[in-house]
PDB file of C-alpha atoms in Angstrom:
ATOM      1  CA  MET A   1     -37.078 -30.445  78.728  1.00  0.00           C
ATOM      2  CA  ASP A   2     -34.984 -27.393  77.862  1.00  0.00           C
ATOM      3  CA  LEU A   3     -32.998 -28.086  74.664  1.00  0.00           C
ATOM      4  CA  THR A   4     -31.195 -24.739  74.774  1.00  0.00           C
ATOM      5  CA  PRO A   5     -27.437 -24.893  75.481  1.00  0.00           C
ATOM      6  CA  SER A   6     -26.287 -22.950  78.528  1.00  0.00           C
ATOM      7  CA  ASN A   7     -24.434 -19.662  78.156  1.00  0.00           C
ATOM      8  CA  ALA A   8     -21.175 -21.379  79.109  1.00  0.00           C
ATOM      9  CA  GLN A   9     -21.701 -24.052  76.468  1.00  0.00           C
ATOM     10  CA  ARG A  10     -22.491 -21.415  73.853  1.00  0.00           C
ATOM     11  CA  ASP A  11     -19.363 -19.489  74.810  1.00  0.00           C
ATOM     12  CA  ILE A  12     -17.240 -22.593  74.208  1.00  0.00           C
ATOM     13  CA  ALA A  13     -18.784 -23.192  70.778  1.00  0.00           C
ATOM     14  CA  ASP A  14     -18.482 -19.511  69.834  1.00  0.00           C
ATOM     15  CA  SER A  15     -14.813 -19.367  70.841  1.00  0.00           C
ATOM     16  CA  VAL A  16     -14.049 -22.442  68.721  1.00  0.00           C
ATOM     17  CA  ALA A  17     -15.928 -20.901  65.781  1.00  0.00           C
ATOM     18  CA  GLU A  18     -13.949 -17.665  66.080  1.00  0.00           C
ATOM     19  CA  TYR A  19     -10.658 -19.544  66.291  1.00  0.00           C
ATOM     20  CA  LEU A  20     -11.378 -21.709  63.250  1.00  0.00           C
ATOM     21  CA  ALA A  21     -12.574 -18.766  61.168  1.00  0.00           C
ATOM     22  CA  ALA A  22      -9.410 -16.813  61.969  1.00  0.00           C
ATOM     23  CA  GLU A  23      -6.771 -19.554  62.004  1.00  0.00           C
ATOM     24  CA  LEU A  24      -8.096 -22.241  59.675  1.00  0.00           C
ATOM     25  CA  PRO A  25     -10.489 -20.774  57.088  1.00  0.00           C
ATOM     26  CA  VAL A  26     -11.482 -22.920  54.115  1.00  0.00           C
ATOM     27  CA  GLU A  27      -9.099 -20.922  51.901  1.00  0.00           C
ATOM     28  CA  ARG A  28      -6.157 -22.077  54.040  1.00  0.00           C
ATOM     29  CA  ILE A  29      -7.388 -25.665  53.982  1.00  0.00           C
ATOM     30  CA  ARG A  30      -7.466 -25.502  50.171  1.00  0.00           C
ATOM     31  CA  LEU A  31      -3.836 -24.389  50.079  1.00  0.00           C
ATOM     32  CA  ALA A  32      -2.828 -27.415  52.150  1.00  0.00           C
ATOM     33  CA  LEU A  33      -4.687 -30.040  50.102  1.00  0.00           C
ATOM     34  CA  ASP A  34      -1.508 -31.254  48.404  1.00  0.00           C
ATOM     35  CA  ASP A  35       0.328 -31.726  51.716  1.00  0.00           C
ATOM     36  CA  ASP A  36       0.705 -35.181  53.228  1.00  0.00           C
ATOM     37  CA  ARG A  37      -0.684 -33.782  56.474  1.00  0.00           C
ATOM     38  CA  LEU A  38      -3.322 -31.073  56.385  1.00  0.00           C
ATOM     39  CA  ILE A  39      -2.811 -30.425  60.102  1.00  0.00           C
ATOM     40  CA  ASP A  40       0.797 -30.105  61.250  1.00  0.00           C
ATOM     41  CA  ASP A  41       2.111 -31.108  64.676  1.00  0.00           C
ATOM     42  CA  ARG A  42       2.148 -27.535  65.973  1.00  0.00           C
ATOM     43  CA  THR A  43      -1.544 -27.020  65.170  1.00  0.00           C
ATOM     44  CA  TRP A  44      -2.482 -30.427  66.579  1.00  0.00           C
ATOM     45  CA  ALA A  45      -0.653 -29.641  69.820  1.00  0.00           C
ATOM     46  CA  GLN A  46      -2.417 -26.275  69.937  1.00  0.00           C
ATOM     47  CA  TRP A  47      -5.770 -28.021  69.605  1.00  0.00           C
ATOM     48  CA  ALA A  48      -4.801 -30.282  72.485  1.00  0.00           C
ATOM     49  CA  ALA A  49      -3.905 -27.244  74.617  1.00  0.00           C
ATOM     50  CA  MET A  50      -7.258 -25.668  73.735  1.00  0.00           C
ATOM     51  CA  GLY A  51      -9.023 -28.750  75.101  1.00  0.00           C
ATOM     52  CA  PHE A  52     -10.449 -30.161  71.868  1.00  0.00           C
ATOM     53  CA  PHE A  53      -9.666 -33.710  73.026  1.00  0.00           C
ATOM     54  CA  SER A  54     -10.356 -33.312  76.724  1.00  0.00           C
ATOM     55  CA  LEU A  55     -13.810 -31.717  76.877  1.00  0.00           C
ATOM     56  CA  GLY A  56     -15.647 -34.899  77.814  1.00  0.00           C
ATOM     57  CA  VAL A  57     -12.887 -36.494  79.884  1.00  0.00           C
ATOM     58  CA  PRO A  58     -13.464 -36.358  83.683  1.00  0.00           C
ATOM     59  CA  GLU A  59     -11.402 -33.820  85.607  1.00  0.00           C
ATOM     60  CA  SER A  60     -10.084 -36.621  87.810  1.00  0.00           C
ATOM     61  CA  GLN A  61      -8.334 -38.027  84.731  1.00  0.00           C
ATOM     62  CA  GLY A  62      -6.918 -34.797  83.376  1.00  0.00           C
ATOM     63  CA  GLY A  63      -9.862 -33.615  81.299  1.00  0.00           C
ATOM     64  CA  LEU A  64     -12.182 -30.630  81.461  1.00  0.00           C
ATOM     65  CA  GLY A  65     -15.190 -32.677  82.577  1.00  0.00           C
ATOM     66  CA  LEU A  66     -17.687 -30.743  80.442  1.00  0.00           C
ATOM     67  CA  GLY A  67     -19.418 -33.813  79.023  1.00  0.00           C
ATOM     68  CA  LEU A  68     -21.100 -34.798  75.791  1.00  0.00           C
ATOM     69  CA  ILE A  69     -23.032 -31.557  75.259  1.00  0.00           C
ATOM     70  CA  ALA A  70     -19.872 -29.463  75.007  1.00  0.00           C
ATOM     71  CA  GLU A  71     -18.330 -32.078  72.709  1.00  0.00           C
ATOM     72  CA  PHE A  72     -21.188 -32.153  70.241  1.00  0.00           C
ATOM     73  CA  LEU A  73     -21.418 -28.347  70.141  1.00  0.00           C
ATOM     74  CA  ILE A  74     -17.788 -27.958  69.051  1.00  0.00           C
ATOM     75  CA  PHE A  75     -18.093 -30.797  66.532  1.00  0.00           C
ATOM     76  CA  GLY A  76     -20.822 -28.787  64.869  1.00  0.00           C
ATOM     77  CA  GLN A  77     -18.245 -26.028  64.422  1.00  0.00           C
ATOM     78  CA  PHE A  78     -15.805 -28.524  62.910  1.00  0.00           C
ATOM     79  CA  GLY A  79     -18.472 -29.406  60.347  1.00  0.00           C
ATOM     80  CA  ARG A  80     -19.311 -25.790  59.513  1.00  0.00           C
ATOM     81  CA  ASN A  81     -15.648 -24.965  58.977  1.00  0.00           C
ATOM     82  CA  LEU A  82     -14.636 -28.171  57.123  1.00  0.00           C
ATOM     83  CA  THR A  83     -11.994 -28.731  59.807  1.00  0.00           C
ATOM     84  CA  PRO A  84      -9.729 -31.615  58.709  1.00  0.00           C
ATOM     85  CA  GLY A  85      -7.894 -34.171  60.823  1.00  0.00           C
ATOM     86  CA  PRO A  86      -8.877 -37.259  62.858  1.00  0.00           C
ATOM     87  CA  LEU A  87     -10.719 -35.241  65.488  1.00  0.00           C
ATOM     88  CA  LEU A  88     -13.703 -37.524  65.999  1.00  0.00           C
ATOM     89  CA  SER A  89     -11.706 -40.745  66.253  1.00  0.00           C
ATOM     90  CA  THR A  90      -9.135 -39.167  68.591  1.00  0.00           C
ATOM     91  CA  VAL A  91     -11.841 -37.831  70.915  1.00  0.00           C
ATOM     92  CA  LEU A  92     -13.563 -41.226  70.940  1.00  0.00           C
ATOM     93  CA  ALA A  93     -10.207 -42.876  71.661  1.00  0.00           C
ATOM     94  CA  THR A  94      -9.853 -40.784  74.811  1.00  0.00           C
ATOM     95  CA  HIS A  95     -13.084 -42.338  76.101  1.00  0.00           C
ATOM     96  CA  VAL A  96     -11.746 -45.823  75.378  1.00  0.00           C
ATOM     97  CA  ALA A  97      -8.598 -44.947  77.325  1.00  0.00           C
ATOM     98  CA  VAL A  98     -10.693 -43.553  80.205  1.00  0.00           C
ATOM     99  CA  ALA A  99     -12.809 -46.718  80.311  1.00  0.00           C
ATOM    100  CA  ASN A 100      -9.600 -48.769  80.522  1.00  0.00           C
ATOM    101  CA  GLY A 101      -8.113 -46.549  83.227  1.00  0.00           C
ATOM    102  CA  ASP A 102      -4.952 -46.186  81.134  1.00  0.00           C
ATOM    103  CA  ASP A 103      -3.520 -42.944  82.522  1.00  0.00           C
ATOM    104  CA  ASP A 104      -0.475 -43.031  80.240  1.00  0.00           C
ATOM    105  CA  LEU A 105      -2.598 -43.351  77.095  1.00  0.00           C
ATOM    106  CA  ILE A 106      -5.017 -40.701  78.336  1.00  0.00           C
ATOM    107  CA  GLY A 107      -2.114 -38.328  78.920  1.00  0.00           C
ATOM    108  CA  ARG A 108      -0.635 -38.871  75.452  1.00  0.00           C
ATOM    109  CA  LEU A 109      -3.978 -38.372  73.738  1.00  0.00           C
ATOM    110  CA  LEU A 110      -4.885 -35.244  75.710  1.00  0.00           C
ATOM    111  CA  ALA A 111      -1.418 -33.773  75.074  1.00  0.00           C
ATOM    112  CA  GLY A 112      -1.748 -34.274  71.324  1.00  0.00           C
ATOM    113  CA  GLU A 113       1.105 -36.787  71.221  1.00  0.00           C
ATOM    114  CA  GLU A 114      -1.073 -39.382  69.475  1.00  0.00           C
ATOM    115  CA  ARG A 115      -3.440 -39.164  66.539  1.00  0.00           C
ATOM    116  CA  VAL A 116      -6.015 -41.907  66.092  1.00  0.00           C
ATOM    117  CA  GLY A 117      -7.498 -42.819  62.732  1.00  0.00           C
ATOM    118  CA  LEU A 118     -10.919 -44.405  62.290  1.00  0.00           C
ATOM    119  CA  ARG A 119     -11.051 -47.936  60.924  1.00  0.00           C
ATOM    120  CA  CYS A 120     -14.065 -48.907  58.821  1.00  0.00           C
ATOM    121  CA  GLY A 121     -13.587 -52.469  57.613  1.00  0.00           C
ATOM    122  CA  SER A 122     -10.320 -52.715  55.698  1.00  0.00           C
ATOM    123  CA  LEU A 123     -10.157 -48.949  55.142  1.00  0.00           C
ATOM    124  CA  ALA A 124      -9.024 -46.317  57.624  1.00  0.00           C
ATOM    125  CA  HIS A 125      -9.744 -42.589  57.703  1.00  0.00           C
ATOM    126  CA  ASP A 126      -6.769 -40.338  58.544  1.00  0.00           C
ATOM    127  CA  ALA A 127      -4.604 -43.151  59.906  1.00  0.00           C
ATOM    128  CA  GLU A 128      -0.824 -42.763  60.141  1.00  0.00           C
ATOM    129  CA  PRO A 129       2.082 -45.232  60.011  1.00  0.00           C
ATOM    130  CA  SER A 130       2.833 -46.605  63.490  1.00  0.00           C
ATOM    131  CA  GLY A 131      -0.140 -44.678  64.819  1.00  0.00           C
ATOM    132  CA  MET A 132      -3.399 -46.109  66.153  1.00  0.00           C
ATOM    133  CA  VAL A 133      -6.778 -46.806  64.611  1.00  0.00           C
ATOM    134  CA  LEU A 134     -10.142 -47.082  66.347  1.00  0.00           C
ATOM    135  CA  SER A 135     -12.820 -49.587  65.333  1.00  0.00           C
ATOM    136  CA  VAL A 136     -16.347 -48.977  66.623  1.00  0.00           C
ATOM    137  CA  THR A 137     -19.337 -51.345  66.513  1.00  0.00           C
ATOM    138  CA  GLY A 138     -22.483 -51.904  68.530  1.00  0.00           C
ATOM    139  CA  ASP A 139     -20.625 -54.535  70.548  1.00  0.00           C
ATOM    140  CA  GLY A 140     -17.697 -52.363  71.555  1.00  0.00           C
ATOM    141  CA  ALA A 141     -14.658 -50.417  70.398  1.00  0.00           C
ATOM    142  CA  MET A 142     -11.032 -51.348  69.938  1.00  0.00           C
ATOM    143  CA  LEU A 143      -7.799 -49.373  69.660  1.00  0.00           C
ATOM    144  CA  GLU A 144      -5.052 -51.049  67.655  1.00  0.00           C
ATOM    145  CA  ARG A 145      -1.590 -50.138  66.382  1.00  0.00           C
ATOM    146  CA  VAL A 146      -1.146 -49.709  62.651  1.00  0.00           C
ATOM    147  CA  ARG A 147       1.192 -52.278  61.138  1.00  0.00           C
ATOM    148  CA  SER A 148       1.056 -51.068  57.536  1.00  0.00           C
ATOM    149  CA  LEU A 149      -0.816 -48.594  55.344  1.00  0.00           C
ATOM    150  CA  THR A 150      -1.544 -48.537  51.624  1.00  0.00           C
ATOM    151  CA  PRO A 151      -2.942 -45.163  50.514  1.00  0.00           C
ATOM    152  CA  VAL A 152      -6.242 -45.218  48.618  1.00  0.00           C
ATOM    153  CA  ARG A 153      -7.589 -42.316  46.604  1.00  0.00           C
ATOM    154  CA  SER A 154     -10.254 -40.496  48.588  1.00  0.00           C
ATOM    155  CA  VAL A 155     -13.392 -38.828  47.278  1.00  0.00           C
ATOM    156  CA  ASP A 156     -12.880 -36.187  49.956  1.00  0.00           C
ATOM    157  CA  PRO A 157      -9.505 -34.453  49.479  1.00  0.00           C
ATOM    158  CA  THR A 158      -9.505 -33.374  53.133  1.00  0.00           C
ATOM    159  CA  VAL A 159      -9.610 -36.986  54.395  1.00  0.00           C
ATOM    160  CA  ALA A 160      -6.770 -39.476  53.860  1.00  0.00           C
ATOM    161  CA  LEU A 161      -7.937 -43.007  53.085  1.00  0.00           C
ATOM    162  CA  ALA A 162      -5.798 -46.124  53.307  1.00  0.00           C
ATOM    163  CA  GLU A 163      -6.054 -49.874  53.401  1.00  0.00           C
ATOM    164  CA  VAL A 164      -4.787 -50.748  56.835  1.00  0.00           C
ATOM    165  CA  GLU A 165      -3.264 -53.789  58.468  1.00  0.00           C
ATOM    166  CA  VAL A 166      -3.332 -53.689  62.244  1.00  0.00           C
ATOM    167  CA  GLY A 167      -1.006 -55.127  64.857  1.00  0.00           C
ATOM    168  CA  GLU A 168      -1.264 -55.192  68.634  1.00  0.00           C
ATOM    169  CA  GLN A 169      -4.415 -54.296  70.527  1.00  0.00           C
ATOM    170  CA  VAL A 170      -3.898 -51.223  72.699  1.00  0.00           C
ATOM    171  CA  ALA A 171      -7.252 -50.949  74.484  1.00  0.00           C
ATOM    172  CA  ARG A 172     -10.814 -52.193  74.254  1.00  0.00           C
ATOM    173  CA  VAL A 173     -14.216 -51.311  75.668  1.00  0.00           C
ATOM    174  CA  ASP A 174     -17.374 -53.434  75.422  1.00  0.00           C
ATOM    175  CA  GLY A 175     -20.962 -52.310  74.902  1.00  0.00           C
ATOM    176  CA  ASP A 176     -22.671 -49.851  72.578  1.00  0.00           C
ATOM    177  CA  ALA A 177     -22.030 -46.625  74.527  1.00  0.00           C
ATOM    178  CA  LEU A 178     -19.098 -45.504  72.397  1.00  0.00           C
ATOM    179  CA  GLN A 179     -20.963 -46.111  69.155  1.00  0.00           C
ATOM    180  CA  THR A 180     -23.877 -44.066  70.492  1.00  0.00           C
ATOM    181  CA  ARG A 181     -21.441 -41.240  71.283  1.00  0.00           C
ATOM    182  CA  GLN A 182     -19.964 -41.575  67.782  1.00  0.00           C
ATOM    183  CA  TRP A 183     -23.458 -41.185  66.317  1.00  0.00           C
ATOM    184  CA  ILE A 184     -24.056 -37.979  68.269  1.00  0.00           C
ATOM    185  CA  LEU A 185     -20.721 -36.405  67.341  1.00  0.00           C
ATOM    186  CA  GLY A 186     -20.867 -37.578  63.723  1.00  0.00           C
ATOM    187  CA  ALA A 187     -24.403 -36.228  63.404  1.00  0.00           C
ATOM    188  CA  SER A 188     -23.155 -32.917  64.783  1.00  0.00           C
ATOM    189  CA  VAL A 189     -20.514 -32.691  62.050  1.00  0.00           C
ATOM    190  CA  LEU A 190     -23.133 -33.496  59.407  1.00  0.00           C
ATOM    191  CA  LEU A 191     -25.499 -30.876  60.831  1.00  0.00           C
ATOM    192  CA  GLY A 192     -22.666 -28.342  60.693  1.00  0.00           C
ATOM    193  CA  LEU A 193     -22.166 -29.122  57.004  1.00  0.00           C
ATOM    194  CA  ALA A 194     -25.891 -28.717  56.357  1.00  0.00           C
ATOM    195  CA  GLN A 195     -25.970 -25.386  58.194  1.00  0.00           C
ATOM    196  CA  ALA A 196     -22.884 -24.050  56.424  1.00  0.00           C
ATOM    197  CA  THR A 197     -24.270 -24.838  52.983  1.00  0.00           C
ATOM    198  CA  ALA A 198     -27.653 -23.344  53.866  1.00  0.00           C
ATOM    199  CA  ARG A 199     -25.816 -20.159  54.806  1.00  0.00           C
ATOM    200  CA  GLN A 200     -23.787 -20.263  51.600  1.00  0.00           C
ATOM    201  CA  SER A 201     -26.917 -20.586  49.485  1.00  0.00           C
ATOM    202  CA  THR A 202     -28.907 -17.860  51.197  1.00  0.00           C
ATOM    203  CA  THR A 203     -25.951 -15.457  51.024  1.00  0.00           C
ATOM    204  CA  TYR A 204     -25.392 -16.191  47.337  1.00  0.00           C
ATOM    205  CA  ALA A 205     -29.126 -15.884  46.591  1.00  0.00           C
ATOM    206  CA  GLN A 206     -29.069 -12.343  47.994  1.00  0.00           C
ATOM    207  CA  MET A 207     -26.063 -11.122  46.015  1.00  0.00           C
ATOM    208  CA  ARG A 208     -26.351 -12.991  42.678  1.00  0.00           C
ATOM    209  CA  LYS A 209     -28.616 -11.181  40.247  1.00  0.00           C
ATOM    210  CA  GLN A 210     -30.451 -12.252  37.117  1.00  0.00           C
ATOM    211  CA  PHE A 211     -32.758 -10.053  35.085  1.00  0.00           C
ATOM    212  CA  GLY A 212     -31.886  -7.216  37.454  1.00  0.00           C
ATOM    213  CA  LYS A 213     -33.124  -9.043  40.577  1.00  0.00           C
ATOM    214  CA  PRO A 214     -31.465 -11.170  43.279  1.00  0.00           C
ATOM    215  CA  ILE A 215     -32.038 -14.829  42.428  1.00  0.00           C
ATOM    216  CA  GLY A 216     -33.402 -15.302  45.944  1.00  0.00           C
ATOM    217  CA  SER A 217     -36.511 -13.418  44.844  1.00  0.00           C
ATOM    218  CA  PHE A 218     -37.343 -16.177  42.368  1.00  0.00           C
ATOM    219  CA  GLN A 219     -39.730 -18.782  43.718  1.00  0.00           C
ATOM    220  CA  ALA A 220     -37.675 -21.860  42.782  1.00  0.00           C
ATOM    221  CA  VAL A 221     -34.531 -20.612  44.543  1.00  0.00           C
ATOM    222  CA  LYS A 222     -36.466 -19.163  47.470  1.00  0.00           C
ATOM    223  CA  HIS A 223     -38.224 -22.468  48.154  1.00  0.00           C
ATOM    224  CA  ARG A 224     -35.006 -24.468  47.921  1.00  0.00           C
ATOM    225  CA  CYS A 225     -33.338 -22.194  50.486  1.00  0.00           C
ATOM    226  CA  ALA A 226     -36.362 -22.437  52.779  1.00  0.00           C
ATOM    227  CA  ASP A 227     -36.246 -26.234  52.575  1.00  0.00           C
ATOM    228  CA  MET A 228     -32.527 -26.181  53.438  1.00  0.00           C
ATOM    229  CA  LEU A 229     -33.195 -24.193  56.600  1.00  0.00           C
ATOM    230  CA  THR A 230     -36.121 -26.434  57.542  1.00  0.00           C
ATOM    231  CA  ARG A 231     -33.957 -29.548  57.269  1.00  0.00           C
ATOM    232  CA  CYS A 232     -31.370 -27.898  59.530  1.00  0.00           C
ATOM    233  CA  HIS A 233     -33.936 -26.982  62.188  1.00  0.00           C
ATOM    234  CA  VAL A 234     -35.452 -30.475  62.224  1.00  0.00           C
ATOM    235  CA  ALA A 235     -32.062 -32.210  62.467  1.00  0.00           C
ATOM    236  CA  GLU A 236     -30.796 -29.741  65.080  1.00  0.00           C
ATOM    237  CA  SER A 237     -33.817 -30.212  67.346  1.00  0.00           C
ATOM    238  CA  GLN A 238     -33.491 -33.993  67.269  1.00  0.00           C
ATOM    239  CA  LEU A 239     -29.729 -33.831  67.820  1.00  0.00           C
ATOM    240  CA  HIS A 240     -30.047 -31.572  70.868  1.00  0.00           C
ATOM    241  CA  PHE A 241     -32.739 -33.846  72.306  1.00  0.00           C
ATOM    242  CA  ALA A 242     -30.693 -36.986  71.601  1.00  0.00           C
ATOM    243  CA  ALA A 243     -27.535 -35.527  73.160  1.00  0.00           C
ATOM    244  CA  LEU A 244     -29.419 -34.691  76.342  1.00  0.00           C
ATOM    245  CA  ARG A 245     -30.970 -38.178  76.491  1.00  0.00           C
ATOM    246  CA  VAL A 246     -27.572 -39.817  76.017  1.00  0.00           C
ATOM    247  CA  ALA A 247     -25.901 -37.535  78.566  1.00  0.00           C
ATOM    248  CA  SER A 248     -28.578 -38.332  81.150  1.00  0.00           C
ATOM    249  CA  GLY A 249     -28.455 -42.093  80.497  1.00  0.00           C
ATOM    250  CA  SER A 250     -32.128 -42.301  79.511  1.00  0.00           C
ATOM    251  CA  ALA A 251     -33.640 -45.598  78.388  1.00  0.00           C
ATOM    252  CA  ASP A 252     -34.400 -44.264  74.914  1.00  0.00           C
ATOM    253  CA  ALA A 253     -30.978 -42.640  74.447  1.00  0.00           C
ATOM    254  CA  ARG A 254     -29.765 -44.972  71.717  1.00  0.00           C
ATOM    255  CA  ILE A 255     -32.898 -44.752  69.600  1.00  0.00           C
ATOM    256  CA  GLN A 256     -32.823 -40.950  69.859  1.00  0.00           C
ATOM    257  CA  ALA A 257     -29.172 -40.966  68.742  1.00  0.00           C
ATOM    258  CA  ALA A 258     -30.042 -43.212  65.805  1.00  0.00           C
ATOM    259  CA  ALA A 259     -32.817 -40.827  64.769  1.00  0.00           C
ATOM    260  CA  ALA A 260     -30.399 -37.890  65.046  1.00  0.00           C
ATOM    261  CA  VAL A 261     -27.932 -39.629  62.730  1.00  0.00           C
ATOM    262  CA  GLN A 262     -30.559 -40.321  60.086  1.00  0.00           C
ATOM    263  CA  LEU A 263     -31.952 -36.773  60.117  1.00  0.00           C
ATOM    264  CA  ALA A 264     -28.454 -35.255  60.030  1.00  0.00           C
ATOM    265  CA  ILE A 265     -27.486 -37.470  57.089  1.00  0.00           C
ATOM    266  CA  ASP A 266     -30.636 -36.457  55.226  1.00  0.00           C
ATOM    267  CA  ALA A 267     -29.949 -32.763  55.894  1.00  0.00           C
ATOM    268  CA  ALA A 268     -26.297 -32.982  54.866  1.00  0.00           C
ATOM    269  CA  ARG A 269     -26.998 -35.025  51.733  1.00  0.00           C
ATOM    270  CA  GLU A 270     -29.747 -32.732  50.496  1.00  0.00           C
ATOM    271  CA  ASN A 271     -28.257 -29.379  51.504  1.00  0.00           C
ATOM    272  CA  THR A 272     -24.787 -29.994  50.112  1.00  0.00           C
ATOM    273  CA  ALA A 273     -26.285 -31.115  46.790  1.00  0.00           C
ATOM    274  CA  VAL A 274     -28.843 -28.290  46.576  1.00  0.00           C
ATOM    275  CA  ASN A 275     -26.127 -25.769  47.469  1.00  0.00           C
ATOM    276  CA  ILE A 276     -24.244 -26.744  44.316  1.00  0.00           C
ATOM    277  CA  GLN A 277     -27.424 -26.347  42.279  1.00  0.00           C
ATOM    278  CA  ASN A 278     -28.157 -22.939  43.809  1.00  0.00           C
ATOM    279  CA  HIS A 279     -24.692 -21.711  42.804  1.00  0.00           C
ATOM    280  CA  GLY A 280     -25.298 -22.662  39.182  1.00  0.00           C
ATOM    281  CA  GLY A 281     -22.314 -23.299  36.913  1.00  0.00           C
ATOM    282  CA  ILE A 282     -19.712 -22.063  39.405  1.00  0.00           C
ATOM    283  CA  GLY A 283     -21.019 -24.468  42.041  1.00  0.00           C
ATOM    284  CA  PHE A 284     -20.051 -27.470  39.903  1.00  0.00           C
ATOM    285  CA  THR A 285     -16.420 -26.393  39.506  1.00  0.00           C
ATOM    286  CA  ALA A 286     -13.490 -27.531  41.642  1.00  0.00           C
ATOM    287  CA  GLU A 287     -12.571 -23.920  42.392  1.00  0.00           C
ATOM    288  CA  HIS A 288     -15.718 -23.409  44.488  1.00  0.00           C
ATOM    289  CA  ASP A 289     -16.064 -24.597  48.087  1.00  0.00           C
ATOM    290  CA  ALA A 290     -19.538 -26.077  47.507  1.00  0.00           C
ATOM    291  CA  GLY A 291     -18.081 -29.342  46.245  1.00  0.00           C
ATOM    292  CA  LEU A 292     -15.845 -29.721  49.297  1.00  0.00           C
ATOM    293  CA  TYR A 293     -18.869 -29.701  51.595  1.00  0.00           C
ATOM    294  CA  LEU A 294     -20.629 -32.383  49.563  1.00  0.00           C
ATOM    295  CA  LYS A 295     -17.509 -34.591  49.570  1.00  0.00           C
ATOM    296  CA  ARG A 296     -17.065 -34.162  53.310  1.00  0.00           C
ATOM    297  CA  ALA A 297     -20.702 -35.187  53.848  1.00  0.00           C
ATOM    298  CA  VAL A 298     -20.028 -38.378  51.878  1.00  0.00           C
ATOM    299  CA  SER A 299     -16.902 -39.226  53.887  1.00  0.00           C
ATOM    300  CA  VAL A 300     -18.486 -38.502  57.289  1.00  0.00           C
ATOM    301  CA  GLU A 301     -21.499 -40.660  56.471  1.00  0.00           C
ATOM    302  CA  ALA A 302     -19.184 -43.477  55.358  1.00  0.00           C
ATOM    303  CA  SER A 303     -17.159 -43.191  58.570  1.00  0.00           C
ATOM    304  CA  LEU A 304     -20.261 -43.936  60.651  1.00  0.00           C
ATOM    305  CA  GLY A 305     -20.542 -47.429  59.203  1.00  0.00           C
ATOM    306  CA  SER A 306     -23.490 -49.184  57.638  1.00  0.00           C
ATOM    307  CA  SER A 307     -26.871 -47.478  57.859  1.00  0.00           C
ATOM    308  CA  ALA A 308     -28.298 -50.890  58.788  1.00  0.00           C
ATOM    309  CA  GLN A 309     -26.933 -50.328  62.305  1.00  0.00           C
ATOM    310  CA  TRP A 310     -28.967 -47.255  63.225  1.00  0.00           C
ATOM    311  CA  LEU A 311     -31.965 -48.287  61.120  1.00  0.00           C
ATOM    312  CA  ALA A 312     -32.141 -51.520  63.112  1.00  0.00           C
ATOM    313  CA  VAL A 313     -32.136 -49.491  66.328  1.00  0.00           C
ATOM    314  CA  LEU A 314     -34.929 -47.278  65.018  1.00  0.00           C
ATOM    315  CA  GLN A 315     -37.075 -50.342  64.354  1.00  0.00           C
ATOM    316  CA  GLN A 316     -36.810 -51.567  67.942  1.00  0.00           C
ATOM    317  CA  PRO A 317     -39.752 -50.874  70.276  1.00  0.00           C
ATOM    318  CA  THR A 318     -38.600 -48.480  72.985  1.00  0.00           C
ATOM    319  CA  ARG A 319     -40.500 -47.016  75.908  1.00  0.00           C
ATOM    320  CA  MET A 320     -40.238 -43.210  75.890  1.00  0.00           C
ATOM    321  CA  GLU A 321     -39.613 -41.334  79.136  1.00  0.00           C
ATOM    322  CA  PHE A 322     -39.988 -37.588  79.498  1.00  0.00           C
ATOM    323  CA  ALA A 323     -38.744 -35.502  82.381  1.00  0.00           C
TER     324      ALA A 323
END
């Protein structure tokens, strides 16, 4: 099985990376941290026009019809660039709308007229008053209108947390397919965070000098950077394999997705923490970006729900099939 993305898929990911680096660098995100909304309506509408929400939606329903592979590749870019906003939950909501055949809801989501927060128990990530929240479990997913919000202080300053009370049900889909998709896309964000911090550390290790030598020449730092890259390669290989298995509807798709989540979490946890250590004193300060990556890793992991869900899947006997 070829795990390499096609040239067209790479072009999509590269164009998103170039856009985010030019239009929404981390420095600009920092300047907006005190705003109620990190992403304004104009930018959100621009993202809709660029197809961020329509990549996996069938062409017959107004989408681009490029499938899960294109989706997970651009979510990796969102992770690398610390892109804020309810991107994952809004993209997942489009699939709920597609499953329900709700053309009006699909149209509003793809046009950027709706933002969908992610509900995790009584807390919601990036929910808005009178907006919608998405709840995802192994039994299904549900879109509901927000009745009231009570802001809660968030560990991650780029993610708004709130206690949420919901009202009417907007749409629902049964089964575990949407949760499996959430695992793939969430793992992609986590992998992006791990890759970005590995790059930060290796770059810093080449330029920072002690005793007249780059710190990357010292064994302790060198080995930590090598371990960071190894974790990225392992998680990336499993994620690519899992995405292909899910996209092809293979029997072992869910267990592969669960494995991808666990490896991506391990990579993001370790790399974001080691990146702070590699940067020394400056890495522990609020003025440095290293802390933002660690906090985002914490919030993304929390948004995926309890680890018991994918660990239970990993413990199930599954027959492997290889093409």
